[in-house]
PDB file of C-alpha atoms in Angstrom:
ATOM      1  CA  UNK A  13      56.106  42.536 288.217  1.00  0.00           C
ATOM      2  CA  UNK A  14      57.236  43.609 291.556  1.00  0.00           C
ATOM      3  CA  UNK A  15      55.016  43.893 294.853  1.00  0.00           C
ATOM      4  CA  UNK A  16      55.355  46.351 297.554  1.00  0.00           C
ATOM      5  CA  UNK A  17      54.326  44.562 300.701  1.00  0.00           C
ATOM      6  CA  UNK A  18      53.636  48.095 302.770  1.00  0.00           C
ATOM      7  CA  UNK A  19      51.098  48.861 299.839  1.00  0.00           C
ATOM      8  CA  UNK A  20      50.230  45.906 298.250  1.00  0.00           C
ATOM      9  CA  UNK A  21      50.259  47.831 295.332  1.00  0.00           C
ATOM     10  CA  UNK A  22      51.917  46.141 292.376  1.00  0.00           C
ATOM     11  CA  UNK A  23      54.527  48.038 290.548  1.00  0.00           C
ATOM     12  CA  UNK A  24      55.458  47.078 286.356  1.00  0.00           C
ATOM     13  CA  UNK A  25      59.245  47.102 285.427  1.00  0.00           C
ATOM     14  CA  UNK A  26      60.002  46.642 281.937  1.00  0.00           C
ATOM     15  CA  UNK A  27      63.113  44.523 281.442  1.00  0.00           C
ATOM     16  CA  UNK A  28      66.085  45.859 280.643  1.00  0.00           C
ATOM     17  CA  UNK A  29      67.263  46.726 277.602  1.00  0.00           C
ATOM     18  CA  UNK A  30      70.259  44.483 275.903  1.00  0.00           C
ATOM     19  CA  UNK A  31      73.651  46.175 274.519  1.00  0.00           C
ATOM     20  CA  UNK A  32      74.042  46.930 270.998  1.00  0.00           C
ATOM     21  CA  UNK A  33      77.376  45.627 270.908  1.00  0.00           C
ATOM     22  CA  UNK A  34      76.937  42.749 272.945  1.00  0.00           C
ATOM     23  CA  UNK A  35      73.830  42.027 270.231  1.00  0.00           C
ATOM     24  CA  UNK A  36      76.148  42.795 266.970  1.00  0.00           C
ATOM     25  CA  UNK A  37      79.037  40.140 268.267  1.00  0.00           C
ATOM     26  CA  UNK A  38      76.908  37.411 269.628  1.00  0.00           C
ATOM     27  CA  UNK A  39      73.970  37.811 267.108  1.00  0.00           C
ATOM     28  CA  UNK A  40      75.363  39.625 263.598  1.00  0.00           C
ATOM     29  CA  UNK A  41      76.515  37.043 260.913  1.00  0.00           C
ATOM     30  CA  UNK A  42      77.717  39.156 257.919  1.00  0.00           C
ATOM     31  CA  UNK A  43      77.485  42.938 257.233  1.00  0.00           C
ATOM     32  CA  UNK A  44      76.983  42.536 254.335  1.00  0.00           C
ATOM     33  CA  UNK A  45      75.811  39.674 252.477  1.00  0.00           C
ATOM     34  CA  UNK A  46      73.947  39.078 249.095  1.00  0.00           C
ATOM     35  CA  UNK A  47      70.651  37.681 249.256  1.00  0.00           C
ATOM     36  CA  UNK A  48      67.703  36.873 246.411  1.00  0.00           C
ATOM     37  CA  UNK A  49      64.785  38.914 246.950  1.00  0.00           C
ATOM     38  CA  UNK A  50      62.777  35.863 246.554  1.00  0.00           C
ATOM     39  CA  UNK A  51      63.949  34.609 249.868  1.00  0.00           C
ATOM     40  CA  UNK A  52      63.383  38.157 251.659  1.00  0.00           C
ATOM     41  CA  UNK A  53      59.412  37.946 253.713  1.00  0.00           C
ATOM     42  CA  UNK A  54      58.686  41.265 255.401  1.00  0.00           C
ATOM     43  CA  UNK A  55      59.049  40.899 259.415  1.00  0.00           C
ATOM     44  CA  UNK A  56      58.975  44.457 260.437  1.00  0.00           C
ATOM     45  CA  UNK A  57      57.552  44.229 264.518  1.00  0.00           C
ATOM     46  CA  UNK A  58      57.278  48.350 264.291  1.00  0.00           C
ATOM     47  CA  UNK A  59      55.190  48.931 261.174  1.00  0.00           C
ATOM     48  CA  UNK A  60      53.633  47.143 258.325  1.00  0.00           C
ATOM     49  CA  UNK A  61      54.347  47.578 254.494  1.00  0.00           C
ATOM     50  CA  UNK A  62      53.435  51.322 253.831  1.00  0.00           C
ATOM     51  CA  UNK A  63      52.148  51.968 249.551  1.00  0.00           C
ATOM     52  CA  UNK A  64      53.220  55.611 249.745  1.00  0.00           C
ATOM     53  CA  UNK A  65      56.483  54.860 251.168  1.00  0.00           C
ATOM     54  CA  UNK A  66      56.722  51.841 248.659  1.00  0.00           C
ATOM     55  CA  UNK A  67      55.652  54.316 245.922  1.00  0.00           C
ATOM     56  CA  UNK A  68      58.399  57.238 246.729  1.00  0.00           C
ATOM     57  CA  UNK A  69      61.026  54.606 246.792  1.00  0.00           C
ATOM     58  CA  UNK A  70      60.313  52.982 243.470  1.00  0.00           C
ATOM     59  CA  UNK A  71      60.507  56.413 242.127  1.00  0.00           C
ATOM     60  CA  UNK A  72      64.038  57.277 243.590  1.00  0.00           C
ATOM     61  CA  UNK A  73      64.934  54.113 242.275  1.00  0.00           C
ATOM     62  CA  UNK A  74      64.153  55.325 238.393  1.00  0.00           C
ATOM     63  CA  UNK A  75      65.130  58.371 238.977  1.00  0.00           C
ATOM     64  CA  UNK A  76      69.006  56.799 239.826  1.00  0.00           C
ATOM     65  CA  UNK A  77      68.637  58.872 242.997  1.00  0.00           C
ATOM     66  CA  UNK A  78      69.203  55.584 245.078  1.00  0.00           C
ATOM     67  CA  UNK A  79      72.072  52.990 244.362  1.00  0.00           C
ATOM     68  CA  UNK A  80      71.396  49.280 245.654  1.00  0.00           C
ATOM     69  CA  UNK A  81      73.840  50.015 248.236  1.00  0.00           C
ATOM     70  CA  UNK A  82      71.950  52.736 249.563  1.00  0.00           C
ATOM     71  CA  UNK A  83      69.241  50.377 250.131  1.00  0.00           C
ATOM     72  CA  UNK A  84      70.569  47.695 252.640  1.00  0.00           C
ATOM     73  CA  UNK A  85      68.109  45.903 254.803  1.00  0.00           C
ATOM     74  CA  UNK A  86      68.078  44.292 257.784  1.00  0.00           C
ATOM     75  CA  UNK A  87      67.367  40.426 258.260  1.00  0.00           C
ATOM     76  CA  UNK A  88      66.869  38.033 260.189  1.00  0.00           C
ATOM     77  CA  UNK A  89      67.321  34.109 258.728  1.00  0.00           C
ATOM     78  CA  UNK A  90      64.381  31.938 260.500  1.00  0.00           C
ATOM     79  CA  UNK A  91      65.265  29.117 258.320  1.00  0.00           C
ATOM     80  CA  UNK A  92      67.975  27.604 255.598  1.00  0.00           C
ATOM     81  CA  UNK A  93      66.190  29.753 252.863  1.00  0.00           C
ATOM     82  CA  UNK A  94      63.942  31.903 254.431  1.00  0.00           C
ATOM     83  CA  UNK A  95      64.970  35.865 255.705  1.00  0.00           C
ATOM     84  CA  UNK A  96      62.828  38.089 258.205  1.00  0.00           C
ATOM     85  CA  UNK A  97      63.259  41.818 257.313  1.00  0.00           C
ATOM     86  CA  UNK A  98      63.018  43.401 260.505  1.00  0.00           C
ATOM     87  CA  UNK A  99      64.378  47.123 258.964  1.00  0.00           C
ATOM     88  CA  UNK A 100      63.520  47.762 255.510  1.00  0.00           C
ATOM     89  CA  UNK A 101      60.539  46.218 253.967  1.00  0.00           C
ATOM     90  CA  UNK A 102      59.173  49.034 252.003  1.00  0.00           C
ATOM     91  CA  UNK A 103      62.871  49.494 250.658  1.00  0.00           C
ATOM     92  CA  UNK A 104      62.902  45.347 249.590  1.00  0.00           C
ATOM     93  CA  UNK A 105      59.297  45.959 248.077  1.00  0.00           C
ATOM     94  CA  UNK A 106      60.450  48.732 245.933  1.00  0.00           C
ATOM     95  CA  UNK A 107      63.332  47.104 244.335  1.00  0.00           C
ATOM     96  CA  UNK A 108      61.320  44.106 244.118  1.00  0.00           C
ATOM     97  CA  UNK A 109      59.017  45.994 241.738  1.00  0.00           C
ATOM     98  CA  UNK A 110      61.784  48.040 240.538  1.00  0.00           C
ATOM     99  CA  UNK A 111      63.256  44.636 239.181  1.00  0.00           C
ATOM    100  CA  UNK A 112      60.292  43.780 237.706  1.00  0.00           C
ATOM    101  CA  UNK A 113      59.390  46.546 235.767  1.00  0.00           C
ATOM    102  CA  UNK A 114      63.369  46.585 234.072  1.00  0.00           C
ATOM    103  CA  UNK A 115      62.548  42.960 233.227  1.00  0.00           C
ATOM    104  CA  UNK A 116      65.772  42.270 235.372  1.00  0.00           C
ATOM    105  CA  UNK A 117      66.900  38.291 234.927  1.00  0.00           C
ATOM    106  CA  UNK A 118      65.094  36.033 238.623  1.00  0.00           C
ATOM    107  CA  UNK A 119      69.047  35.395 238.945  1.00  0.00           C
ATOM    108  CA  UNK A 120      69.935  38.958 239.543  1.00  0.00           C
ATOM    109  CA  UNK A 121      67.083  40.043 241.909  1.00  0.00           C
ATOM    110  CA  UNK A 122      69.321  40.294 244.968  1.00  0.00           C
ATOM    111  CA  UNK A 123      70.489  42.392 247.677  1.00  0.00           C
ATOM    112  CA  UNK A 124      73.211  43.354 249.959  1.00  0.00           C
ATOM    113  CA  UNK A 125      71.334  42.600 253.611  1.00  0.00           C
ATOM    114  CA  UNK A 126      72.772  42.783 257.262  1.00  0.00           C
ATOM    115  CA  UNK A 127      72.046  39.354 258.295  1.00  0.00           C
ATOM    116  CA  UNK A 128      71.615  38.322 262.367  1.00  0.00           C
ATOM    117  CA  UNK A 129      70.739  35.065 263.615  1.00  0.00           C
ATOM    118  CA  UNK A 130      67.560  34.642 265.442  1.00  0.00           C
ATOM    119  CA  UNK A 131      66.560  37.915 267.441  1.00  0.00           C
ATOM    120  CA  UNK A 132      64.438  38.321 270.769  1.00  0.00           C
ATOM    121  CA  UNK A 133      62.109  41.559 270.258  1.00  0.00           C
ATOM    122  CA  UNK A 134      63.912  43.369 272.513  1.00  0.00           C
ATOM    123  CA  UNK A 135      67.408  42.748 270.710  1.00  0.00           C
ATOM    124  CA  UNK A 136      65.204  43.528 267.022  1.00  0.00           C
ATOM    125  CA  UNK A 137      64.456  46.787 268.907  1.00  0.00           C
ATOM    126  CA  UNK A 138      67.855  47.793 269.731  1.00  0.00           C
ATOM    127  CA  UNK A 139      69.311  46.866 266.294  1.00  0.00           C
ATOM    128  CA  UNK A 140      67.240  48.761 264.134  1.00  0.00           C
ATOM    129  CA  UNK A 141      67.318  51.537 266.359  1.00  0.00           C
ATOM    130  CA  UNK A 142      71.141  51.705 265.669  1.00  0.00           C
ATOM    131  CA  UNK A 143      70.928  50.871 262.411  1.00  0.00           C
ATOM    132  CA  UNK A 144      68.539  53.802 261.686  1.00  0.00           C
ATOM    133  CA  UNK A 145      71.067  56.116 261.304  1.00  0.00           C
ATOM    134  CA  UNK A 146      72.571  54.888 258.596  1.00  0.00           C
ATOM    135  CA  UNK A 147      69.689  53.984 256.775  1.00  0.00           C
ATOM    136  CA  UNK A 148      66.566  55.053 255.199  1.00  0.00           C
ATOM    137  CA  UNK A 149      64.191  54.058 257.447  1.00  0.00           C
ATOM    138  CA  UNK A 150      61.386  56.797 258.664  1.00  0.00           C
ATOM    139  CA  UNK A 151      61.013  57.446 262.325  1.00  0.00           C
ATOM    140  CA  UNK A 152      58.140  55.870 264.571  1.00  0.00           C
ATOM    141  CA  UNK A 153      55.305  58.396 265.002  1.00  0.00           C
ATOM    142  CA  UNK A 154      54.121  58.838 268.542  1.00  0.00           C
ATOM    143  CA  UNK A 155      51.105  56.798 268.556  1.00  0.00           C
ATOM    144  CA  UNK A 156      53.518  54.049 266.521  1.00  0.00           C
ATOM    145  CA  UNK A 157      55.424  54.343 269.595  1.00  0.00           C
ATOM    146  CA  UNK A 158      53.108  53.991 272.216  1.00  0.00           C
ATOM    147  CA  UNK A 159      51.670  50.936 270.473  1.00  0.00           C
ATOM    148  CA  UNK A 160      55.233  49.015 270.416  1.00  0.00           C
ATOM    149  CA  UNK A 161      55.741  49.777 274.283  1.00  0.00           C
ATOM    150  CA  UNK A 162      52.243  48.185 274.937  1.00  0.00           C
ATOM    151  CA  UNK A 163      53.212  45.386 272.505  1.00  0.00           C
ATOM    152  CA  UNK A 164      55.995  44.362 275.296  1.00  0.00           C
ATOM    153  CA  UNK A 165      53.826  44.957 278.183  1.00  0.00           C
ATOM    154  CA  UNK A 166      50.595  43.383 277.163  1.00  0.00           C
ATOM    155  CA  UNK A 167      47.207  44.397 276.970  1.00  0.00           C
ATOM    156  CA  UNK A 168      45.979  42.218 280.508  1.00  0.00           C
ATOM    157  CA  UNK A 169      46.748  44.877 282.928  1.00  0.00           C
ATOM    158  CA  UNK A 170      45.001  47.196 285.254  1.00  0.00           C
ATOM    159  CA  UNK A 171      44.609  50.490 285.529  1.00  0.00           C
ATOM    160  CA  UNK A 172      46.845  50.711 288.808  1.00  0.00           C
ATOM    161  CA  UNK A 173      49.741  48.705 287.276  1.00  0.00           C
ATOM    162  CA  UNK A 174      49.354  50.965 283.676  1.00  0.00           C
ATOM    163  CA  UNK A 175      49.954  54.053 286.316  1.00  0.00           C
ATOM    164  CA  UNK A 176      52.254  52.449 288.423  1.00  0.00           C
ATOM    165  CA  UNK A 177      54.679  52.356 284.861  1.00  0.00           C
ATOM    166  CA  UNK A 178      57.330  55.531 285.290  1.00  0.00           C
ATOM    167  CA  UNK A 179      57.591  58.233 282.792  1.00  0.00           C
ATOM    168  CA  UNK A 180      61.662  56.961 282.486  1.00  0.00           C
ATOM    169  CA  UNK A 181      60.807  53.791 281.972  1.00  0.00           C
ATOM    170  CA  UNK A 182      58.586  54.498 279.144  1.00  0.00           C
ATOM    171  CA  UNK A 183      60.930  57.390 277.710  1.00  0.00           C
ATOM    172  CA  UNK A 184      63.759  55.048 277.764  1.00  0.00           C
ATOM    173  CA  UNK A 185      62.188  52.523 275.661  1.00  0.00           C
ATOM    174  CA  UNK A 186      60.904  55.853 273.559  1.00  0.00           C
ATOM    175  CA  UNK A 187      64.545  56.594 272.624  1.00  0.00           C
ATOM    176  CA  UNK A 188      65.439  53.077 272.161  1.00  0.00           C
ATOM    177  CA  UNK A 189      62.582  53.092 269.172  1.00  0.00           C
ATOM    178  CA  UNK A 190      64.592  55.779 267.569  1.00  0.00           C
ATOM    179  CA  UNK A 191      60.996  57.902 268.041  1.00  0.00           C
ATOM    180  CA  UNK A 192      61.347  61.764 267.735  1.00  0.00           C
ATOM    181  CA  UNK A 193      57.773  61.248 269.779  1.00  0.00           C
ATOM    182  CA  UNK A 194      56.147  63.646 272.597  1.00  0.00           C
ATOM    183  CA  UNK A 195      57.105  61.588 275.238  1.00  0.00           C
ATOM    184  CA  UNK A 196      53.953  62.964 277.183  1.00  0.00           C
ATOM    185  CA  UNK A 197      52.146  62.079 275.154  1.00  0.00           C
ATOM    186  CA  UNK A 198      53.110  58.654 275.111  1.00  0.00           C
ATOM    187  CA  UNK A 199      53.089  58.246 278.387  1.00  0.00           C
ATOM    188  CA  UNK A 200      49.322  59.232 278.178  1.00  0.00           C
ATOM    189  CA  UNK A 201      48.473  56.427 275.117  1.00  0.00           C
ATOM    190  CA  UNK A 202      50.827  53.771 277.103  1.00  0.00           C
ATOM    191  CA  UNK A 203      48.601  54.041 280.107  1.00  0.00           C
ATOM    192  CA  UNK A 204      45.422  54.222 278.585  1.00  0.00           C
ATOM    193  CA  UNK A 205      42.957  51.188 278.861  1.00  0.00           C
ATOM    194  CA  UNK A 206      42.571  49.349 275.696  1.00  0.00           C
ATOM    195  CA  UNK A 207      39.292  50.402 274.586  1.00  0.00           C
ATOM    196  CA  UNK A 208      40.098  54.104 274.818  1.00  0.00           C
ATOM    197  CA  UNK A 209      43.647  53.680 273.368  1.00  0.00           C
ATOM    198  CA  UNK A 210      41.805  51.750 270.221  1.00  0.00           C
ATOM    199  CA  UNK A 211      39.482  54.537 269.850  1.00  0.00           C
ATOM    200  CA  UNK A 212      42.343  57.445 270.382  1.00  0.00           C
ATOM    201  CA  UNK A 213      44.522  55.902 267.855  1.00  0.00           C
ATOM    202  CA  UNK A 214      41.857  55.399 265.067  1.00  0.00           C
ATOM    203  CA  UNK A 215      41.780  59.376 265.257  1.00  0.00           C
ATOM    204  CA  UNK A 216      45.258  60.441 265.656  1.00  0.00           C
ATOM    205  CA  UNK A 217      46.305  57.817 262.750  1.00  0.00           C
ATOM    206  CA  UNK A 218      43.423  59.334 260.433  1.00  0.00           C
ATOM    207  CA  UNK A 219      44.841  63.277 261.739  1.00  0.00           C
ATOM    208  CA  UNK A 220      48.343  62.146 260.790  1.00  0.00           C
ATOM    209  CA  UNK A 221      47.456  61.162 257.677  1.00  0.00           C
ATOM    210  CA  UNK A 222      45.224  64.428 256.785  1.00  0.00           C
ATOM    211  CA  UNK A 223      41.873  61.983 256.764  1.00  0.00           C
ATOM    212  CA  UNK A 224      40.589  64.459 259.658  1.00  0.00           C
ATOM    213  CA  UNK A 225      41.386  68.231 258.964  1.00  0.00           C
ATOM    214  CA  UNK A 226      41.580  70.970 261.354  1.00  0.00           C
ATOM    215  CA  UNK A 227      40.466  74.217 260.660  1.00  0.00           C
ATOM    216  CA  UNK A 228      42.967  76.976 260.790  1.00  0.00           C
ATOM    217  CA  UNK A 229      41.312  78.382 264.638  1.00  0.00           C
ATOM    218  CA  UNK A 230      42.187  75.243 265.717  1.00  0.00           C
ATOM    219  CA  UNK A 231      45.524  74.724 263.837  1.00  0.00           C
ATOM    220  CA  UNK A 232      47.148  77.350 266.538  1.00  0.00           C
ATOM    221  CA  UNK A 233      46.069  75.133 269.260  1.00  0.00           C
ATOM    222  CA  UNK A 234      46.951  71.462 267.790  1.00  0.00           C
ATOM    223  CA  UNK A 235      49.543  72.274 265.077  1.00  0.00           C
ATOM    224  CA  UNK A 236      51.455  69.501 263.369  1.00  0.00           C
ATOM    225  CA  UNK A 237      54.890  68.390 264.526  1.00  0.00           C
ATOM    226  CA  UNK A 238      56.973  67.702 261.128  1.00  0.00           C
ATOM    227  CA  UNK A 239      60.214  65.770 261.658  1.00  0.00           C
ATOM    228  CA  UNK A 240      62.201  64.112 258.670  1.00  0.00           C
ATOM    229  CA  UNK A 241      59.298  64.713 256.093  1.00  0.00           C
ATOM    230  CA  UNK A 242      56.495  63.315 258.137  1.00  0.00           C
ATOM    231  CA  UNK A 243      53.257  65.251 260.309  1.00  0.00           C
ATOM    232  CA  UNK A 244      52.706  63.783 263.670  1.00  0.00           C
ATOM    233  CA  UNK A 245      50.174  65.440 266.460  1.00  0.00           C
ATOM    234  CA  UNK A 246      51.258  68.150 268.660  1.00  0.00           C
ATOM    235  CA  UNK A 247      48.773  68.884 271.334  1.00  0.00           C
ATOM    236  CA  UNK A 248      48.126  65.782 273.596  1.00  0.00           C
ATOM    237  CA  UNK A 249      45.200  67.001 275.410  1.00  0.00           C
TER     238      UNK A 249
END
């Protein structure tokens, strides 16, 4: 938090993002390594465990339209036996399942993981962004979005310091969450005082997942936004 002395008006700075490679040399201990699922505990800091996603996995899985390579995770070891998946948990919950259900041997329950040492959130944030490409993972929706940036700044702030937050600084952190998001409309939700940014993403979450429906006068004004097989909101106002 900076202070302008003319003002006295206090301006928020985010800090500044690490490099990917700089994060893949000092932090990245195998590329791929082979891991019991047993050991794997879901650590995702973006989203929790999500049934439908779990569901459509499991069913790839059967269907052979998935090998176990497609399907690399990525960890994070916390302790001698114990691995955070920060990219990847609905993926490790499917084949966990998936393993059960072909009465696989407890021995043979494993997985080829990208393994890192100990990660600060903002180094978890730029890995699985670049990781995303080459994996499975489903984008951030917009209010998903908005809700990680406010993770990093904290919910303890004023209205004047929300504001005083620039439109680049959130859109940069945006990108970095690999989020195909309305960036004005995250701006909106970032600088929104808690109460009102509870309340605003109760509804958009229940819109995006077609608990609230919109009638089809309405539809031309707040259409969906589809990207990569999932509906996020359009309209912001």
């Amino acid at each position: 938090r900076k202070i302008n002395i003319s003002t006295l008006h206090e301006r928020i700075t985010l800090p500044s993002l690490p490099d990917y490679f700089d994060v893949m040399k000092m932090k990245m201990r195998s590329e791929n390594e082979v891991l019991p699922i047993s050991q794997l505990v879901p650590g995702n800091m973006k989203r929790g465990i999500n049934k439908d996603e779990v569901d459509k996995f499991l069913s790839f899985l059967h269907q052979g339209r998935f090998g176990l390579s497609m399907l690399t995770p990525i960890v994070e070891i916390t302790s001698e036996s114990v691995y955070k998946v920060i990219d990847g948990c609905n993926r490790v919950r499917a084949l966990a399942l998936y393993y059960e259900s072909e009465s696989t041997p407890l021995k043979e329950r494993t997985v080829t993981c990208r393994v890192f040492t100990p990660l600060t959130d903002l180094e978890r944030l730029v890995v699985t962004n670049e990781c995303m490409f080459n994996s499975k993972s489903k984008p951030l929706t917009t209010i998903e979005t908005a809700t990680l940036i406010r993770s990093f700044l904290g919910e303890d702030l004023s209205a004047r310091q929300r504001n005083s937050i620039t439109s680049k600084t959130i859109e940069r952190y945006a990108k970095t969450a690999c989020a195909p998001c309305l960036i004005t409309s995250v701006v909106l939700l970032v600088r929104m005082p808690l109460t009102l940014f509870t309340a605003t993403s109760n509804v958009l979450s229940r819109y995006n997942e077609g608990v609230i429906k919109v009638n089809q006068v309405d539809s031309k004004n707040h259409s969906a936004f589809h990207h990569m097989g999932y509906k996020d909101f359009h309209n912001a106002r």
